[in-house]
Coordinates of C-alpha atoms and ligand atoms in Angstrom, one line a residue:
F1 CA 9.1 27.4 4.6
V2 CA 6.1 29.0 5.9
L3 CA 2.9 28.2 4.0
N4 CA -0.2 30.6 4.6
T5 CA -3.5 29.4 3.3
I6 CA -7.1 30.1 4.2
H7 CA -7.4 26.7 5.8
C8 CA -4.2 26.9 7.9
K9 CA -0.9 28.3 8.7
C10 CA 1.7 25.8 9.2
I11 CA 5.3 25.0 8.6
V12 CA 6.1 22.5 6.1
N13 CA 9.2 20.5 5.4
I14 CA 10.5 21.4 2.1
K15 CA 11.3 17.9 1.1
R16 CA 7.9 16.6 1.7
L17 CA 6.3 19.6 -0.2
K18 CA 8.5 18.7 -3.1
R19 CA 7.2 14.8 -2.9
E20 CA 3.6 16.2 -2.4
S21 CA 4.2 18.3 -5.6
D22 CA 4.6 15.0 -7.5
I23 CA 1.1 14.4 -6.7
M24 CA 0.1 17.8 -7.7
R25 CA 1.5 17.3 -11.2
Y26 CA -0.8 14.6 -11.9
S27 CA -3.9 16.0 -10.3
N28 CA -6.2 19.0 -11.4
L29 CA -7.5 19.5 -7.8
A30 CA -4.7 18.2 -5.9
G31 CA -3.2 21.6 -4.8
A32 CA -6.4 22.6 -3.3
E33 CA -7.1 19.3 -1.7
I34 CA -3.5 19.0 -0.2
L35 CA -4.3 22.2 1.5
K36 CA -7.7 21.1 2.5
D37 CA -6.1 17.9 3.8
Y38 CA -4.7 19.7 6.7
Q39 CA -8.0 19.8 8.3
T40 CA -9.1 17.5 11.1
F41 CA -11.6 14.8 10.4
A42 CA -14.2 16.7 12.3
Q43 CA -13.4 19.9 10.6
M44 CA -13.7 18.1 7.3
I45 CA -17.0 16.4 8.1
K46 CA -18.3 19.9 9.4
F47 CA -17.3 21.8 6.3
R48 CA -18.7 19.2 3.9
Q49 CA -22.1 19.0 6.0
T50 CA -22.2 22.8 5.7
E51 CA -21.5 22.9 2.1
A52 CA -24.2 20.1 1.6
K53 CA -26.8 22.3 3.4
K54 CA -26.3 25.1 1.3
S55 CA -26.8 23.0 -1.9
V56 CA -29.8 21.9 -3.9
I57 CA -30.1 19.4 -6.7
I58 CA -32.2 20.2 -9.7
K59 CA -33.3 17.9 -12.4
I60 CA -33.0 19.1 -15.9
S61 CA -34.2 17.5 -19.1
E62 CA -31.4 19.1 -21.4
I63 CA -28.0 19.7 -20.7
S64 CA -28.2 22.8 -22.9
H65 CA -30.4 24.3 -20.2
I66 CA -27.8 24.8 -17.7
E67 CA -26.7 28.2 -18.5
H68 CA -30.3 29.4 -18.5
L69 CA -30.9 27.6 -15.3
K70 CA -27.9 29.3 -13.6
K71 CA -29.2 32.8 -14.6
F72 CA -32.7 32.0 -13.7
C73 CA -31.5 30.9 -10.1
E74 CA -29.2 33.9 -9.8
Y75 CA -32.4 36.1 -10.0
Y76 CA -33.5 34.6 -6.6
A77 CA -30.2 33.5 -5.0
K78 CA -26.4 33.8 -5.0
I79 CA -24.9 30.8 -6.7
V80 CA -21.3 29.8 -5.9
N81 CA -20.9 26.4 -7.6
V82 CA -22.4 24.4 -10.4
F83 CA -21.9 20.8 -11.1
P84 CA -24.0 19.1 -14.0
Y85 CA -23.9 15.3 -13.9
N86 CA -26.0 12.3 -15.3
T87 CA -26.8 9.3 -13.5
I88 CA -26.5 5.7 -14.9
D89 CA -30.0 5.6 -15.9
N90 CA -29.4 8.7 -18.0
N91 CA -31.2 11.2 -16.0
R92 CA -29.7 14.9 -16.0
F93 CA -29.1 16.7 -12.7
V94 CA -27.3 19.8 -11.6
L95 CA -25.9 20.2 -8.0
M96 CA -26.0 23.8 -7.2
E97 CA -24.2 25.2 -4.4
C98 CA -25.6 28.5 -3.0
N99 CA -23.7 31.2 -0.8
S100 CA -26.0 30.6 2.2
N101 CA -28.8 28.6 3.6
K102 CA -31.0 31.7 2.8
D103 CA -30.4 31.3 -0.7
V104 CA -31.3 27.6 -0.5
E105 CA -34.8 28.7 1.0
A106 CA -35.2 31.2 -1.7
L107 CA -34.9 28.4 -4.3
R108 CA -37.2 26.1 -2.4
E109 CA -39.8 28.7 -2.5
I110 CA -39.8 28.6 -6.3
A111 CA -39.5 24.8 -6.7
V112 CA -42.0 22.8 -8.7
C113 CA -43.8 20.5 -6.4
K114 CA -46.7 18.6 -8.0
A115 CA -48.5 15.2 -7.5
D116 CA -47.9 14.2 -11.0
P117 CA -45.8 10.8 -11.1
E118 CA -43.2 12.6 -13.3
Y119 CA -42.7 15.2 -10.5
A120 CA -42.7 12.3 -8.0
H121 CA -39.5 13.2 -6.1
C122 CA -39.6 16.9 -6.8
V123 CA -40.1 18.2 -3.2
T124 CA -37.7 20.2 -1.5
P125 CA -34.7 20.3 -1.1
F126 CA -34.7 18.6 -4.6
F127 CA -36.5 20.2 -7.4
L128 CA -37.2 20.1 -11.3
Y129 CA -36.3 22.7 -13.8
K130 CA -38.3 23.1 -17.1
P131 CA -37.7 26.5 -18.7
R132 CA -41.0 28.0 -20.0
L133 CA -39.3 29.2 -23.2
K134 CA -37.7 26.8 -25.4
L135 CA -34.4 28.4 -25.6
Y136 CA -32.1 26.1 -27.5
T137 CA -34.4 24.6 -30.0
N138 CA -31.8 24.5 -32.7
Q139 CA -30.7 21.0 -32.8
N140 CA -27.5 21.9 -34.5
T141 CA -26.5 24.2 -31.8
V142 CA -23.4 22.8 -29.9
Y143 CA -23.6 23.2 -26.2
K144 CA -20.6 24.9 -24.9
D145 CA -19.7 22.9 -22.0
N146 CA -18.2 25.4 -19.4
Y147 CA -18.9 23.3 -16.4
G148 CA -17.4 20.0 -17.5
Y149 CA -20.4 17.5 -17.7
H150 CA -19.9 14.7 -15.3
S151 CA -21.0 11.0 -15.4
N152 CA -18.4 9.8 -13.1
F153 CA -20.5 6.9 -11.4
G154 CA -18.8 4.0 -13.1
T155 CA -15.4 2.7 -12.5
P156 CA -12.9 4.0 -15.0
N157 CA -12.3 1.8 -18.0
L158 CA -9.3 -0.5 -17.6
N159 CA -8.1 -0.4 -21.0
K160 CA -7.9 3.4 -20.7
I161 CA -6.0 3.1 -17.5
N162 CA -3.6 0.6 -19.0
Q163 CA -2.9 2.9 -22.0
S164 CA -2.1 6.0 -19.6
L165 CA 0.0 3.7 -17.4
K166 CA 2.1 2.7 -20.3
K167 CA 3.0 6.3 -21.2
I168 CA 4.4 6.9 -17.5
Q169 CA 8.0 5.8 -17.0
S170 CA 8.3 4.9 -13.2
V171 CA 6.2 2.6 -11.0
S172 CA 5.9 5.3 -8.5
N173 CA 4.5 7.8 -10.6
Q174 CA 2.3 5.2 -12.2
M175 CA 1.0 4.6 -8.7
I176 CA 0.2 8.4 -8.2
F177 CA -1.5 8.2 -11.6
L178 CA -3.8 5.3 -10.4
Y179 CA -4.6 7.1 -7.1
D180 CA -5.7 10.3 -9.1
T181 CA -7.7 8.2 -11.6
L182 CA -9.7 6.1 -9.1
R183 CA -10.4 8.3 -6.1
I184 CA -13.6 9.8 -5.4
T185 CA -14.0 13.2 -7.3
E186 CA -15.1 16.4 -5.7
L187 CA -18.7 16.2 -7.3
N188 CA -18.9 12.7 -5.9
T189 CA -17.8 13.7 -2.5
R190 CA -20.3 16.4 -2.4
L191 CA -23.3 14.1 -3.6
R192 CA -22.3 11.7 -0.6
F193 CA -22.6 14.4 1.8
Y194 CA -25.7 15.6 0.1
T195 CA -27.4 12.4 0.3
A196 CA -26.7 11.9 4.1
T197 CA -27.8 15.6 4.7
Q198 CA -31.0 15.0 2.6
I199 CA -32.0 11.8 4.8
S200 CA -31.0 13.7 7.9
Y201 CA -33.2 16.4 6.9
Y202 CA -36.4 14.3 6.3
L203 CA -35.8 12.3 9.6
S204 CA -35.3 15.7 11.5
Q205 CA -38.9 16.6 10.5
L206 CA -40.2 13.6 12.5
F207 CA -37.7 13.2 15.2
I208 CA -35.8 15.8 17.2
N209 CA -32.8 13.5 18.0
L210 CA -31.9 11.7 14.9
S211 CA -29.2 12.6 12.3
V212 CA -27.4 10.6 9.6
V213 CA -23.6 10.9 8.8
P214 CA -21.4 9.3 6.3
F215 CA -18.6 7.0 7.4
G216 CA -16.2 4.4 5.9
S217 CA -14.5 5.0 2.5
S218 CA -16.7 7.7 1.5
V219 CA -15.0 9.8 4.2
N220 CA -11.8 8.2 5.3
G221 CA -9.7 9.2 2.1
F222 CA -9.5 5.7 0.7
G223 CA -12.9 5.7 -1.3
Q224 CA -12.8 4.9 -4.9
I225 CA -15.2 5.9 -7.5
G226 CA -18.3 3.8 -7.2
C227 CA -17.8 2.7 -3.6
D228 CA -21.0 2.4 -1.4
L229 CA -22.0 5.0 0.8
D230 CA -21.9 3.8 4.5
L231 CA -24.4 5.8 6.5
L232 CA -24.7 5.9 10.3
C233 CA -28.0 6.9 11.8
K234 CA -27.4 8.3 15.4
T235 CA -29.3 9.4 18.2
N236 CA -28.3 12.6 19.7
I237 CA -29.6 15.7 21.3
S238 CA -28.2 19.2 21.3
S239 CA -29.1 22.2 23.3
N240 CA -30.8 23.8 20.4
D241 CA -33.5 21.2 20.2
T242 CA -36.4 23.2 21.2
A243 CA -39.3 22.0 19.0
G244 CA -39.6 18.7 21.1
W245 CA -43.3 18.9 21.6
K246 CA -44.0 18.9 17.8
K247 CA -41.7 16.2 17.2
F248 CA -41.0 12.6 18.5
L249 CA -37.9 12.0 20.7
F250 CA -36.6 8.7 19.4
M251 CA -36.1 6.4 22.3
T252 CA -35.5 7.8 25.8
Q253 CA -31.8 7.3 26.0
V254 CA -29.4 9.3 23.9
V255 CA -26.7 6.7 24.0
P256 CA -26.0 4.6 20.9
L257 CA -27.9 1.5 20.6
T258 CA -25.7 -1.5 21.6
D259 CA -28.3 -4.2 22.1
R260 CA -28.7 -6.1 18.6
I261 CA -32.5 -6.5 19.0
E262 CA -33.0 -2.7 19.8
Q263 CA -30.9 -2.0 16.8
K264 CA -33.1 -4.2 14.6
H265 CA -36.1 -2.6 15.7
F266 CA -34.9 0.7 15.3
L267 CA -33.6 0.1 11.9
D268 CA -36.9 -1.7 11.0
L269 CA -38.7 1.5 11.7
I270 CA -36.2 3.7 10.0
G271 CA -36.2 1.6 6.9
T272 CA -40.0 1.7 6.7
I273 CA -40.0 5.5 6.9
I274 CA -37.3 5.7 4.2
K275 CA -39.3 3.4 2.0
T276 CA -42.8 5.0 2.4
C277 CA -42.0 8.7 3.1
M278 CA -38.9 9.7 1.5
P279 CA -38.7 10.8 -2.1
G280 CA -36.3 9.7 -4.7
I281 CA -35.3 6.5 -2.7
T282 CA -35.7 3.2 -4.4
D283 CA -34.8 -0.7 -4.0
V284 CA -35.2 -0.4 -0.2
K285 CA -34.0 -3.8 1.5
K286 CA -33.9 -4.5 5.1
I287 CA -31.2 -6.8 6.1
L288 CA -31.7 -7.2 9.6
E289 CA -30.4 -10.6 10.4
A290 CA -26.8 -10.0 9.3
R291 CA -24.1 -9.6 12.1
V292 CA -24.4 -5.9 11.5
P293 CA -28.1 -5.1 10.7
I294 CA -28.3 -2.5 7.8
I295 CA -30.9 -1.1 5.3
K296 CA -29.8 -0.9 1.8
F297 CA -31.3 1.5 -0.7
R298 CA -30.4 3.6 -3.7
N299 CA -30.9 7.4 -3.9
L300 CA -32.1 8.1 -7.5
S301 CA -30.9 11.8 -7.9
T302 CA -27.5 11.3 -6.5
N303 CA -27.1 7.8 -7.7
M304 CA -25.8 6.5 -4.4
Q305 CA -26.1 2.9 -3.3
C306 CA -26.4 3.4 0.5
D307 CA -25.9 1.0 3.3
L308 CA -27.5 2.6 6.5
S309 CA -26.6 1.0 10.0
S310 CA -26.9 2.2 13.5
T311 CA -23.8 0.6 15.0
D312 CA -22.0 2.2 17.7
M313 CA -19.5 5.2 17.2
T314 CA -16.6 2.9 16.9
A315 CA -17.2 2.7 13.0
L316 CA -17.0 6.4 13.1
H317 CA -13.8 6.7 15.0
M318 CA -12.2 4.0 12.8
S319 CA -13.1 6.2 9.9
E320 CA -11.4 9.1 11.8
L321 CA -8.3 6.8 12.4
L322 CA -8.1 5.6 8.7
Y323 CA -8.3 9.5 7.6
L324 CA -5.7 10.4 9.9
Y325 CA -3.2 7.7 8.8
G326 CA -4.1 8.8 5.1
Q327 CA -2.8 12.3 5.9
L328 CA 0.2 11.7 7.8
D329 CA 2.5 10.6 5.0
W330 CA 1.8 11.4 1.3
R331 CA 2.6 7.8 0.2
V332 CA -0.2 6.1 2.2
K333 CA -3.1 6.8 -0.3
P334 CA -1.2 5.9 -3.7
L335 CA 0.0 2.6 -2.0
V336 CA -3.3 1.7 -0.6
F337 CA -5.1 2.5 -3.9
T338 CA -2.7 0.4 -5.9
I339 CA -2.9 -2.6 -3.7
R340 CA -6.8 -2.2 -3.5
K341 CA -6.9 -2.1 -7.3
W342 CA -4.6 -5.0 -7.6
A343 CA -6.7 -7.1 -5.1
R344 CA -10.1 -6.3 -7.0
S345 CA -8.5 -7.4 -10.4
M346 CA -7.3 -10.5 -8.9
N347 CA -10.8 -11.2 -7.3
L348 CA -9.4 -11.3 -3.9
T349 CA -11.9 -8.6 -2.8
K350 CA -15.4 -8.5 -4.1
E351 CA -18.3 -6.4 -4.3
N352 CA -20.3 -8.4 -1.7
P353 CA -19.0 -9.3 1.7
G354 CA -18.1 -13.0 2.2
Q355 CA -15.3 -15.4 3.2
W356 CA -12.8 -13.1 1.4
I357 CA -10.8 -10.3 2.9
T358 CA -12.5 -6.8 2.6
N359 CA -11.1 -3.6 1.4
F360 CA -11.0 -2.5 5.1
S361 CA -9.1 -5.5 6.3
L362 CA -6.8 -5.1 3.3
T363 CA -6.1 -1.5 4.3
L364 CA -5.2 -2.4 7.8
L365 CA -2.8 -4.8 6.4
I366 CA -1.3 -2.0 4.4
L367 CA -1.4 0.5 7.5
F368 CA 0.4 -2.1 9.8
Y369 CA 3.1 -2.8 7.2
L370 CA 3.8 0.9 7.2
Q371 CA 4.0 1.1 11.0
T372 CA 6.6 -1.8 10.8
K373 CA 8.4 0.5 8.5
H374 CA 8.1 3.6 10.9
I375 CA 6.3 5.6 8.3
L376 CA 3.1 5.6 10.3
P377 CA 2.8 5.6 14.3
S378 CA 1.0 3.2 16.4
L379 CA -2.3 4.0 17.8
T380 CA -1.0 4.2 21.4
S381 CA 1.7 6.5 20.4
M382 CA -1.0 8.9 19.1
K383 CA -2.4 10.7 22.1
I384 CA -5.1 11.9 19.8
F385 CA -7.1 8.9 20.5
S386 CA -6.7 8.6 24.2
N387 CA -8.2 12.0 24.7
K388 CA -10.7 12.7 22.1
S389 CA -12.2 16.0 23.5
N390 CA -9.8 18.6 22.2
T391 CA -9.5 18.9 18.5
I392 CA -7.0 21.9 18.7
D393 CA -4.6 19.5 20.4
N394 CA -5.3 16.9 18.0
F395 CA -4.4 19.2 15.0
D396 CA -1.1 20.4 16.9
W397 CA -0.1 16.9 17.3
F398 CA -0.9 15.9 13.9
L399 CA 1.2 18.9 12.5
K400 CA 4.1 17.8 14.8
W401 CA 3.9 14.4 13.6
K402 CA 3.7 15.5 9.9
N403 CA 6.6 17.7 10.2
S404 CA 8.8 15.6 12.1
V405 CA 11.5 14.2 9.7
S406 CA 10.8 10.5 8.9
N407 CA 13.9 8.3 8.6
N408 CA 12.1 6.4 5.9
D409 CA 12.3 7.9 2.5
E410 CA 11.5 4.9 0.3
S411 CA 10.0 5.2 -3.0
L412 CA 6.3 4.2 -3.6
S413 CA 7.5 1.3 -5.9
K414 CA 10.0 0.0 -3.3
L415 CA 7.2 0.2 -0.5
L416 CA 4.9 -1.8 -3.0
C417 CA 7.4 -4.6 -3.5
E418 CA 8.3 -4.8 0.1
F419 CA 4.6 -5.1 1.0
F420 CA 4.1 -8.1 -1.0
E421 CA 7.4 -9.5 0.4
Y422 CA 6.4 -8.8 4.1
Y423 CA 3.1 -10.6 3.7
C424 CA 4.8 -13.6 1.7
F425 CA 6.8 -14.2 4.8
F426 CA 4.2 -13.2 7.5
D427 CA 3.7 -16.0 10.2
F428 CA -0.1 -16.1 9.7
K429 CA -0.2 -19.4 11.5
T430 CA 0.4 -18.0 14.9
H431 CA 0.6 -14.3 14.7
A432 CA -1.8 -11.3 14.5
L433 CA -1.6 -7.9 13.6
C434 CA -1.9 -5.4 16.3
L435 CA -2.1 -1.7 15.0
R436 CA -2.8 -0.4 18.4
D437 CA 0.7 -1.2 19.5
G438 CA 2.2 -1.5 15.9
I439 CA 3.6 -5.0 16.6
T440 CA 2.5 -8.6 15.8
K441 CA 0.9 -10.5 18.8
L442 CA 0.0 -14.1 19.3
K443 CA -3.7 -15.0 17.9
R444 CA -6.3 -15.2 20.4
D445 CA -8.1 -17.9 18.5
A446 CA -7.7 -20.2 15.4
S447 CA -8.9 -17.7 12.9
P448 CA -6.7 -17.8 9.9
L449 CA -6.2 -14.4 9.5
Y450 CA -6.2 -12.3 12.6
I451 CA -6.3 -8.4 12.8
Y452 CA -6.9 -6.9 16.3
N453 CA -9.7 -4.3 16.1
P454 CA -7.8 -1.2 17.1
F455 CA -10.6 0.1 19.2
N456 CA -11.8 -3.2 20.7
P457 CA -8.9 -5.8 21.1
S458 CA -11.4 -8.6 22.0
L459 CA -12.5 -8.5 18.3
N460 CA -10.8 -9.7 15.1
V461 CA -11.6 -7.6 12.2
S462 CA -10.9 -10.4 9.6
K463 CA -12.8 -12.9 11.3
N464 CA -14.6 -13.8 8.1
V465 CA -11.4 -14.9 6.0
T466 CA -11.3 -18.5 5.5
I467 CA -8.2 -20.6 5.4
S468 CA -8.6 -21.2 1.5
E469 CA -9.1 -17.3 1.0
L470 CA -5.9 -16.5 3.1
L471 CA -4.1 -19.2 1.1
R472 CA -5.1 -17.7 -2.1
L473 CA -4.2 -14.2 -0.9
V474 CA -0.7 -15.3 -0.1
G475 CA -0.3 -17.2 -3.4
H476 CA -1.2 -13.8 -5.1
F477 CA 1.4 -12.0 -2.7
Q478 CA 4.0 -14.4 -4.0
R479 CA 3.0 -13.8 -7.7
A480 CA 2.9 -10.2 -7.4
L481 CA 6.4 -10.3 -5.8
Q482 CA 7.5 -12.3 -8.8
I483 CA 6.1 -9.9 -11.1
M484 CA 7.7 -6.9 -9.4
L485 CA 11.1 -8.5 -9.4
N486 CA 11.1 -9.7 -13.1
S487 CA 9.4 -6.9 -14.9
T488 CA 10.6 -3.6 -16.5
E489 CA 9.6 -0.4 -14.8
Q490 CA 7.1 0.5 -17.4
D491 CA 5.3 -2.9 -17.5
T492 CA 5.1 -3.6 -13.8
L493 CA 1.8 -2.1 -12.9
V494 CA 0.0 -3.2 -16.0
K495 CA 0.9 -6.7 -15.4
L496 CA 0.1 -6.5 -11.7
I497 CA -3.3 -5.1 -12.4
N498 CA -4.1 -7.3 -15.4
F499 CA -3.0 -10.4 -14.0
D500 CA -5.5 -13.2 -14.7
S501 CA -5.1 -17.0 -15.0
N502 CA -5.9 -16.9 -18.8
S503 CA -4.1 -13.8 -19.9
T504 CA -1.2 -14.0 -22.2
I505 CA 0.8 -12.0 -19.8
N506 CA 0.2 -14.5 -17.2
N507 CA 1.1 -17.6 -19.4
E508 CA 4.3 -15.8 -20.5
F509 CA 5.0 -15.0 -16.8
N510 CA 4.7 -18.7 -15.8
K511 CA 6.9 -20.0 -18.6
K512 CA 9.5 -17.7 -17.6
N513 CA 9.4 -17.8 -13.7
K514 CA 9.4 -20.9 -11.4
S515 CA 6.9 -20.4 -8.6
V516 CA 8.3 -18.9 -5.5
S517 CA 8.2 -21.5 -2.6
I518 CA 7.4 -19.8 0.6
S519 CA 8.0 -22.0 3.5
E520 CA 5.0 -23.9 4.6
K521 CA 5.5 -23.2 8.2
F522 CA 4.1 -19.5 7.8
I523 CA 0.9 -20.7 6.5
P524 CA -1.5 -23.0 8.4
N525 CA -1.5 -26.4 7.1
V526 CA -4.2 -28.7 5.7
T527 CA -4.7 -30.6 9.0
D528 CA -5.3 -27.1 10.5
T529 CA -7.6 -26.2 7.7
N530 CA -10.1 -28.9 8.6
N531 CA -10.0 -28.1 12.3
L532 CA -10.2 -24.4 11.5
Q533 CA -13.4 -24.9 9.2
K534 CA -15.0 -27.2 12.0
I535 CA -14.3 -24.2 14.3
E536 CA -15.6 -21.7 11.8
K537 CA -18.8 -23.8 11.3
N538 CA -19.3 -23.8 15.0
I539 CA -18.8 -20.0 15.3
I540 CA -21.3 -19.4 12.5
K541 CA -23.8 -21.7 14.2
Ligands
CTP1 N1 -15.7 -1.2 10.0 C1 -15.2 -1.5 11.3 N2 -15.0 -2.8 11.7 C2 -15.1 -3.9 10.7 C3 -15.7 -3.6 9.3 C4 -15.9 -2.2 9.0 O1 -15.0 -0.6 12.1 N3 -14.9 -5.1 11.1 C5 -16.0 0.3 9.8 C6 -14.6 1.0 9.2 O2 -14.7 2.3 9.5 C7 -15.0 0.8 7.7 C8 -16.5 1.0 7.8 O3 -17.0 0.3 8.7 O4 -14.3 1.8 7.0 C9 -17.2 0.5 6.4 O5 -16.8 -0.8 6.2 P1 -16.9 -1.3 4.7 O6 -17.8 -0.8 3.9 O7 -16.7 -2.8 4.6 O8 -15.3 -0.6 4.3 P2 -15.0 0.7 3.6 O9 -13.8 1.1 4.2 O10 -16.2 1.4 3.5 O11 -14.4 0.1 2.1 P3 -15.4 0.0 0.8 O12 -14.8 0.9 -0.3 O13 -15.0 -1.4 0.4 O14 -16.9 0.1 1.1
MG2 MG1 -18.2 1.1 2.6

């Protein structure tokens, strides 16, 4: 079966296409997205950055102004897409994509830019729109929403999710629904790239060699609505940088900053520039003493909570690796989204980092499990990361893997159940996960949970997890497994993501089911706990 699209020309396995059509059934945009999904990470980033550079954000006072605003802008520029939205503080904006950079320039020419506080952040490339004529004065006029008005910044309401889940028969389809409901929307992706491009734009006015790129869950395919925007500020020089004498060259070296003190100084300065010079930015906090120094801030017009760091490129490579894993098999994303949602409902993951497992480590647990099922390849078997220079080769390799017939055809529901089972019996006491080789290995130290960093085997990604958090995690794996084994198809997911110690579902569940006793030998014992806590304290010191 040959599929021809604007994005690519590739041979697709009919069986796989059929499964992917399951996703399409539950998703408005999925058809387009699946085709786009065949882009490499670099192609996707480039595509989104170009799109962001061709976009402007316009503040409007009334939603009913959109139609008029579009007509007004079309007089000066060619408009391709219009996305109205409101932020949580109830400000109304429109993200407008133009046909080219020239169109953006034309709109910037006509932008309102005053020193009035009301217009405080109305400088390019963001501006405010107020029609001179009051066009829609009639209060009874019902605005016809042709564009779909978005306020998709909050996490979807759990009650609504539950009601919808109850209407879907199979657990596998419920998981696809959950993925479709929770993942970042098209508008949200655009706003993330717009935010990064906007900061890059301002910094580039001062320095010739600074740029800002998004990484983490905003770009790796596993981002949920409302997740933070991780930004990486990097130093680089391209051959086009000619305006050198007018601007500063940040640092003399172009290599990423590896020294922590240098990183702190660098971020300290960037943080001050963001706070004092950039419009539309608020709540700037410099967290420079953390293991990874960051600047936290909120962008008012895009409503993004940002974490800007200057870590080396590993974090970006990690995002690329996760992105690729998410593309290799259609089941990866629905499985990851379901388990992440479950973990959040159980309070196993939290909004702030701490002694508990992070979404990132949890995702690695899932990806490793899928490696053991031969659904995903190990890192070493992917030539792609040993030779990062040639993207065309990467793309060929990717298509070859994607079209190779996998022996594993298990349903999402079965994979979910077996995931819980796998980690119920995992020997956390002595063994570590190694995604690089796709096998378990001995731990290198006494950390309760040990996941080798795929790009730096001397580091443990989940070093922060304490023994009590690991025990809690395993306890919840056991409970989840019980729920899956004891519930009807229709009830399973609702029970899983609503499990809370006071709920009726939980009490009924406890009455009916005896606790699964998993052999103690797999989990570090209490004596170890004391030792481990001592070791952890020493490490922190
Ligand atoms: N990262 C890493 N090593 C770690 C932690 C994080 O390389 N020990 C990188 C990963 O690329 C990760 C990114 O930093 O995706 C951002 O980390 P974090 O915000 O903790 O995770 P996200 O994947 O963005 O998930 P979330 O939605 O919870 O923010
Ligand atoms: Mg993140």
